[in-house]
Coordinates of C-alpha atoms and ligand atoms in Angstrom, one line a residue:
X56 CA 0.0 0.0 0.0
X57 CA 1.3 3.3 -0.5
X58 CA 1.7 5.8 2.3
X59 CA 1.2 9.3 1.5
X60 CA 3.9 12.2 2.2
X61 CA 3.0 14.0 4.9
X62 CA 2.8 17.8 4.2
X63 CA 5.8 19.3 4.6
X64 CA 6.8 21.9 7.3
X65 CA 6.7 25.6 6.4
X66 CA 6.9 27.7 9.2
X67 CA 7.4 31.5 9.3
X68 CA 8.4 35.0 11.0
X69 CA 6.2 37.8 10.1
X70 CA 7.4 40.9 11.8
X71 CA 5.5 44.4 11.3
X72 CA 8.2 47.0 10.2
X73 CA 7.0 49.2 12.8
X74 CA 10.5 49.9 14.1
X75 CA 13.5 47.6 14.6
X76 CA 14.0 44.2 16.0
X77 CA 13.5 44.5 19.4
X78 CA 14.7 41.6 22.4
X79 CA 10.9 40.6 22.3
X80 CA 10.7 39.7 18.7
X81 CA 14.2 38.1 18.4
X82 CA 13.0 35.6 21.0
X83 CA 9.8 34.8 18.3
X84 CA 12.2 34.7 15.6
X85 CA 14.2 32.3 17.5
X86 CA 11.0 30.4 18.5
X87 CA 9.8 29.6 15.1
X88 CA 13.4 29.2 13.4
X89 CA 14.1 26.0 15.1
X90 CA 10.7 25.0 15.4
X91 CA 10.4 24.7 11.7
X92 CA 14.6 23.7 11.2
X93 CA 14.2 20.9 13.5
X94 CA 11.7 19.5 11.4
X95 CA 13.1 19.9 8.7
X96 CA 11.2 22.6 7.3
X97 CA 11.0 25.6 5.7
X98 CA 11.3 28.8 7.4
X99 CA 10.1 32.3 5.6
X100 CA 10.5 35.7 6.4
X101 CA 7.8 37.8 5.6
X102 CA 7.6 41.4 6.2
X103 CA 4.1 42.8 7.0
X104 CA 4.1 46.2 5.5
X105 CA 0.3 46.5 4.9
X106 CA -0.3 49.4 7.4
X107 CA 1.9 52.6 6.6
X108 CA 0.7 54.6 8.7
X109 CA 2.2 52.7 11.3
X110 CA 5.5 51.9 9.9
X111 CA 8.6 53.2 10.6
X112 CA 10.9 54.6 7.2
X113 CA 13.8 51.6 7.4
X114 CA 12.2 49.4 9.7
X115 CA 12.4 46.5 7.0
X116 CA 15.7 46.9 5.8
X117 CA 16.6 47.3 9.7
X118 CA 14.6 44.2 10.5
X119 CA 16.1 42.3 7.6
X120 CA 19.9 43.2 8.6
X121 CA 19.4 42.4 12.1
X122 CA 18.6 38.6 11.1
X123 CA 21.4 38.1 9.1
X124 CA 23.4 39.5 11.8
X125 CA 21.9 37.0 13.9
X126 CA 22.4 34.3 11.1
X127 CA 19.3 33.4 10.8
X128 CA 18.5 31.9 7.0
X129 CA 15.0 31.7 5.4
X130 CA 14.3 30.1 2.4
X131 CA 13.5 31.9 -0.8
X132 CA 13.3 35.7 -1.0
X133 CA 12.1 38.4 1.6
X134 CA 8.1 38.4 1.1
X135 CA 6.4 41.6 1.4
X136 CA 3.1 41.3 2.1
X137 CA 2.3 44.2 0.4
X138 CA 2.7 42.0 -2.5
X139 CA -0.6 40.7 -2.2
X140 CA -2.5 42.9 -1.8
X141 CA -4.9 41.6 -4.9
X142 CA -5.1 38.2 -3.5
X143 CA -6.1 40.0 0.0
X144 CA -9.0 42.2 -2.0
X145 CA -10.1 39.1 -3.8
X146 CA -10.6 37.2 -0.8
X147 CA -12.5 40.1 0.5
X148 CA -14.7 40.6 -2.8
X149 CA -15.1 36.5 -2.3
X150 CA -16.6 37.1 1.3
X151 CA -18.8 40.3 0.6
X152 CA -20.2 38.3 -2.6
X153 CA -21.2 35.5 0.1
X154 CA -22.7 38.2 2.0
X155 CA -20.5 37.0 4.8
X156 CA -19.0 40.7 5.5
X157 CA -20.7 44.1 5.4
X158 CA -19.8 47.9 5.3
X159 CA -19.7 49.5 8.9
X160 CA -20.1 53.1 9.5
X161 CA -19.1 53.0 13.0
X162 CA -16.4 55.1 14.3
X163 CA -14.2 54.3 17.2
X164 CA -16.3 57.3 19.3
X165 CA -19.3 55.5 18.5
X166 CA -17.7 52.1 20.1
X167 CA -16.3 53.3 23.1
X168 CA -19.1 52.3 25.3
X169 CA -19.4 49.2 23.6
X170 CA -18.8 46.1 26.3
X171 CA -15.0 44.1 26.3
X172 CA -15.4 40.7 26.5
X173 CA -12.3 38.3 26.4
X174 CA -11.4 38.7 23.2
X175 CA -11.7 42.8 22.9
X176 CA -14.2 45.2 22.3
X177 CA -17.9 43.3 21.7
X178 CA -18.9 44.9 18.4
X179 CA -22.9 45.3 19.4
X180 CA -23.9 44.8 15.4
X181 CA -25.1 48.1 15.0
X182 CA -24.4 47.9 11.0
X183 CA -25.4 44.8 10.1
X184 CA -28.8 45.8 8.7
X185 CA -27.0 48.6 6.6
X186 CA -25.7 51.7 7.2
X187 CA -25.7 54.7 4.6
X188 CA -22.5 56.7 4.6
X189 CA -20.1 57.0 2.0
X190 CA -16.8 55.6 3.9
X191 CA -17.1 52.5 5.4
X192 CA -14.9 49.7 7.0
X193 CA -16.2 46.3 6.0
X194 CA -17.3 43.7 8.8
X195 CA -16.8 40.0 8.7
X196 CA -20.8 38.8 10.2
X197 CA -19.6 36.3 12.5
X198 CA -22.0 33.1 14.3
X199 CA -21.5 32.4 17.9
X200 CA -20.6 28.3 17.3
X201 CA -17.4 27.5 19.3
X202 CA -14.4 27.7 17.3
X203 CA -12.0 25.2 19.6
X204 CA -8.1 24.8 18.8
X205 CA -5.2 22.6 20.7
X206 CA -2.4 25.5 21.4
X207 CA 0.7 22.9 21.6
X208 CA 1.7 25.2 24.4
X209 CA -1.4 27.1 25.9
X210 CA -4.0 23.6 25.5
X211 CA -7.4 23.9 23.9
X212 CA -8.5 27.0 23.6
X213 CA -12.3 27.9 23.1
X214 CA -13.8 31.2 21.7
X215 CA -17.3 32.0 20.7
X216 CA -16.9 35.1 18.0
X217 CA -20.0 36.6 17.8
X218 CA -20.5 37.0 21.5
X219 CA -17.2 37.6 22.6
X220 CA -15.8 39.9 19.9
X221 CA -18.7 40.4 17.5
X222 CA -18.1 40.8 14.3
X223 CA -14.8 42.2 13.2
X224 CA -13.2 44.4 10.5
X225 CA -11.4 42.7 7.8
X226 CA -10.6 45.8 5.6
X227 CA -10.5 49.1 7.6
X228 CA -12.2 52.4 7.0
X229 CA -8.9 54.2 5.5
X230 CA -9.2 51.3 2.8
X231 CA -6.4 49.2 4.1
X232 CA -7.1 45.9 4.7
X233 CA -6.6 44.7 8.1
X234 CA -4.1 42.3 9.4
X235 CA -6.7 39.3 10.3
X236 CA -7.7 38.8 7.0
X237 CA -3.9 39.9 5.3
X238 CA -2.3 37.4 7.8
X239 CA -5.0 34.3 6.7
X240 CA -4.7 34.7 3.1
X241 CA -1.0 34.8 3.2
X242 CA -0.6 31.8 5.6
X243 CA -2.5 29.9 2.7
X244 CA -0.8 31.4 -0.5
X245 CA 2.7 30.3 1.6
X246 CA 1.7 27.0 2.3
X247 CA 2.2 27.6 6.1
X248 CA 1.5 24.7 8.3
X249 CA 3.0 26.1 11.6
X250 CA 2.4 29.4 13.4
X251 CA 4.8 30.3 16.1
X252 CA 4.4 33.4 17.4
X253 CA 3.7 35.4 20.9
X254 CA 0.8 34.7 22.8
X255 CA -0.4 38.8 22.9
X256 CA -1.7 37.3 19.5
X257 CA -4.1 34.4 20.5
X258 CA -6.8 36.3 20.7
X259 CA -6.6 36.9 17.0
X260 CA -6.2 33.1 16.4
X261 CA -10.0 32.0 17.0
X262 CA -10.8 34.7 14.2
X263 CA -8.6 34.0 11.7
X264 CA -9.5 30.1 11.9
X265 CA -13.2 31.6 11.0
X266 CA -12.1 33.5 8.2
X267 CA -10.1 30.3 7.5
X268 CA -13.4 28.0 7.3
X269 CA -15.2 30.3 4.9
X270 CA -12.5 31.0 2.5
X271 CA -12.1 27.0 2.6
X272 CA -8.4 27.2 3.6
X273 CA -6.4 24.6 5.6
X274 CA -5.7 25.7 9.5
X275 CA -2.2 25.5 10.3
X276 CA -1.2 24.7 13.6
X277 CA -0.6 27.1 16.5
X278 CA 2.0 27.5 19.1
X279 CA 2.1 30.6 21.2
X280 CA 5.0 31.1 22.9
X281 CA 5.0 33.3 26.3
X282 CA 5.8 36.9 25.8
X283 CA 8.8 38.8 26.8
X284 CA 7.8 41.4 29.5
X285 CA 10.1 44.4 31.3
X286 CA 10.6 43.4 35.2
X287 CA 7.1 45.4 35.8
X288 CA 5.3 43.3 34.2
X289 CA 4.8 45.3 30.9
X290 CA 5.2 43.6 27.4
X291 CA 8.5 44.8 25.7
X292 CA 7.9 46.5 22.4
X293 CA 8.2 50.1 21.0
X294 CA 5.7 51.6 22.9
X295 CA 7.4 50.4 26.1
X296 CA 10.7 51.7 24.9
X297 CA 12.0 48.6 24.0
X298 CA 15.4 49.2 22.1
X299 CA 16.6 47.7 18.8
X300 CA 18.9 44.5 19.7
X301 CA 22.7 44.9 19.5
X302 CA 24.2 44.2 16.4
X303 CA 27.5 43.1 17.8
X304 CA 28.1 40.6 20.2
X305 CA 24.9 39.0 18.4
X306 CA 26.1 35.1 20.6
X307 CA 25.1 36.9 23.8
X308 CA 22.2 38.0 23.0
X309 CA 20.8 34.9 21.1
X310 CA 22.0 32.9 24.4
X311 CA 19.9 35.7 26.2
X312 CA 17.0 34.8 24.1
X313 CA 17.3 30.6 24.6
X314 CA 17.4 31.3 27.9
X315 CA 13.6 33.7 28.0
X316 CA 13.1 30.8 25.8
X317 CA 13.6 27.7 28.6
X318 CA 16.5 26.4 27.0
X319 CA 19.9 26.3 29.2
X320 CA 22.7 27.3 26.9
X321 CA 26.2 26.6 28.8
X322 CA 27.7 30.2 29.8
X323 CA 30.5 29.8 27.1
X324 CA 28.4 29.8 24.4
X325 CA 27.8 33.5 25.2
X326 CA 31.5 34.1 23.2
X327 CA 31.3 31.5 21.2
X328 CA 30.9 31.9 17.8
X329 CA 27.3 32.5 16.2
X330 CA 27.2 29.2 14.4
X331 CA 28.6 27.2 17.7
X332 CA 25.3 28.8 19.4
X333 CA 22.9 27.6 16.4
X334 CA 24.4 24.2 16.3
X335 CA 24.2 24.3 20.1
X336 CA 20.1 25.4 20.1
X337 CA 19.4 23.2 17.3
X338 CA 20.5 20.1 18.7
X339 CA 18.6 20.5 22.2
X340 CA 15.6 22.7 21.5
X341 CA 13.0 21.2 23.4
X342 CA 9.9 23.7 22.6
X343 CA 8.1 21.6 25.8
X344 CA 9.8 23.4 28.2
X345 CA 7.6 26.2 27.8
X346 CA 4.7 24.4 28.3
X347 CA 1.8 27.2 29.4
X348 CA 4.1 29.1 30.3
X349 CA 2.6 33.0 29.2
X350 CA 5.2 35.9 30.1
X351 CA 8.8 35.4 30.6
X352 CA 11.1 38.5 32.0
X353 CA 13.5 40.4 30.2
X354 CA 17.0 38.9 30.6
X355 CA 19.1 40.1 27.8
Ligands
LIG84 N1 2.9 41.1 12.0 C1 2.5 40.7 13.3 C2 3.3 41.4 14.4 O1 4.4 41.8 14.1 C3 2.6 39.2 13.6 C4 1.8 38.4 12.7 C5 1.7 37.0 13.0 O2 2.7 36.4 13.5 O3 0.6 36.4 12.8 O4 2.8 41.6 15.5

């Protein structure tokens, strides 16, 4: 009898080029580098640059340097998401054609007294029977059945959409389209079958597996790995002044980052050379030791 292939790993990193690599993303990089390296896989970059008002002039090419520094290697070229952008407006067309989406006139003043439930702001449906002005956002309609996945770090996870976020935007008011729906259709077009990434995204997870069931795509799997947070508690990133990683030295810091990952790199390998570290990590990176484990603190 033959046995069928299975499907081959791709995992990937998909930073935002919102500013430079910070300690926090390295330790995702890192995350989903061997992840997908000890299986043999494929590891892509791709550089999310779908929102410019929020990016940062150089953050990509920053970004970019900053892994090689690190020696981090990813198959194929550098994929800008930007790229796809007709793919992304297809899938939308595909969805509002279903009447499975709808244009939304709401404005955030109009939401803010709108209840939080544990996956955000509860969007109370005020535009789903229509809504007559000129510029919209568009609004995925969503159904309240569970949508239940196994987190290979976090366990099963369980989210009802329609009551605990309502439904959500999919291509925003300035015409952008937004990051849940950019973030599903690329997954798909890049054959991803892994998603590693910090767990401050989970709650995005139970919609994009929706938007994942109606376009007919496959789900990948999910690991969400604990994020890295300042001694106070709060998450390292820009807005919390976290600053770009040191290109030199790059050894110490990637031990830095094994270690906020559970792994127990010996001291030495802090001066060792960069490709002494990988081999090092590569051989013994056991992803289990961060087993529900949410926040780690800053060490680096
Ligand atoms: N671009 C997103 C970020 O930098 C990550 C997207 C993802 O991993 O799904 O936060």
């Amino acid at each position: 009898m033959q046995t069928r292939d299975p499907i081959p790993y791709v995992g990937r990193f998909a930073p935002s080029p919102t500013g430079p690599l910070h300690f926090g993303s390295l330790v995702a990089a890192v995350a989903s580098y061997l992840q997908a390296r000890t299986k043999n896989g494929q590891w892509l970059l791709r550089i999310e640059d779908i929102d410019p008002p929020r990016e940062q002039p150089g953050a990509s090419d920053a970004i970019i340097e900053a892994l090689q520094c690190y020696g981090f290697v990813w198959d194929g070229d550098v994929i800008y998401q930007s790229k796809s952008d007709a793919e992304h407006r297809s899938a939308l067309e595909l969805l509002i054609d279903q009447n499975l989406a709808y244009p939304c006139s709401c404005s955030r003043r109009d939401l803010a007294d709108a209840p939080r439930g544990p996956l955000g702001i509860i969007y109370p449906g005020t535009c789903r029977n229509g809504c007559n002005k000129q510029e919209t956002a568009i609004r995925l309609l969503t159904d309240d059945k569970a949508i239940v996945f196994a987190d290979a770090l976090q366990g099963t996870q369980s989210h009802r959409l329609e009551s605990e976020s309502g439904d959500f935007v999919i291509r925003r008011r300035d015409g952008l389209i937004a990051y849940q729906l950019a973030v599903v259709v690329d997954d798909e077009l890049q054959g991803v079958t892994e998603v590693v990434r910090g767990i401050d995204l989970i709650d995005s997870t139970p919609r994009q597996i929706y938007l994942q069931r109606l376009l007919q795509y496959r789900t990948p799997n999910y690991i969400h790995i604990p994020v890295i947070v300042h001694a106070n508690g709060d998450k390292l990133s820009k807005l919390t002044g976290a600053p770009a990683i040191p290109l030199k030295a790059p050894s110490k810091t990637l031990c830095a980052a094994l270690r906020a990952l559970g792994q127990e790199p010996p001291a030495s390998l802090a001066s060792a050379a960069l490709s002494d570290v990988w081999y090092w990590a590569l051989k013994t990176w056991q992803m289990e030791k961060l087993l529900g484990c949410k926040t780690r603190v800053n060490t680096s």
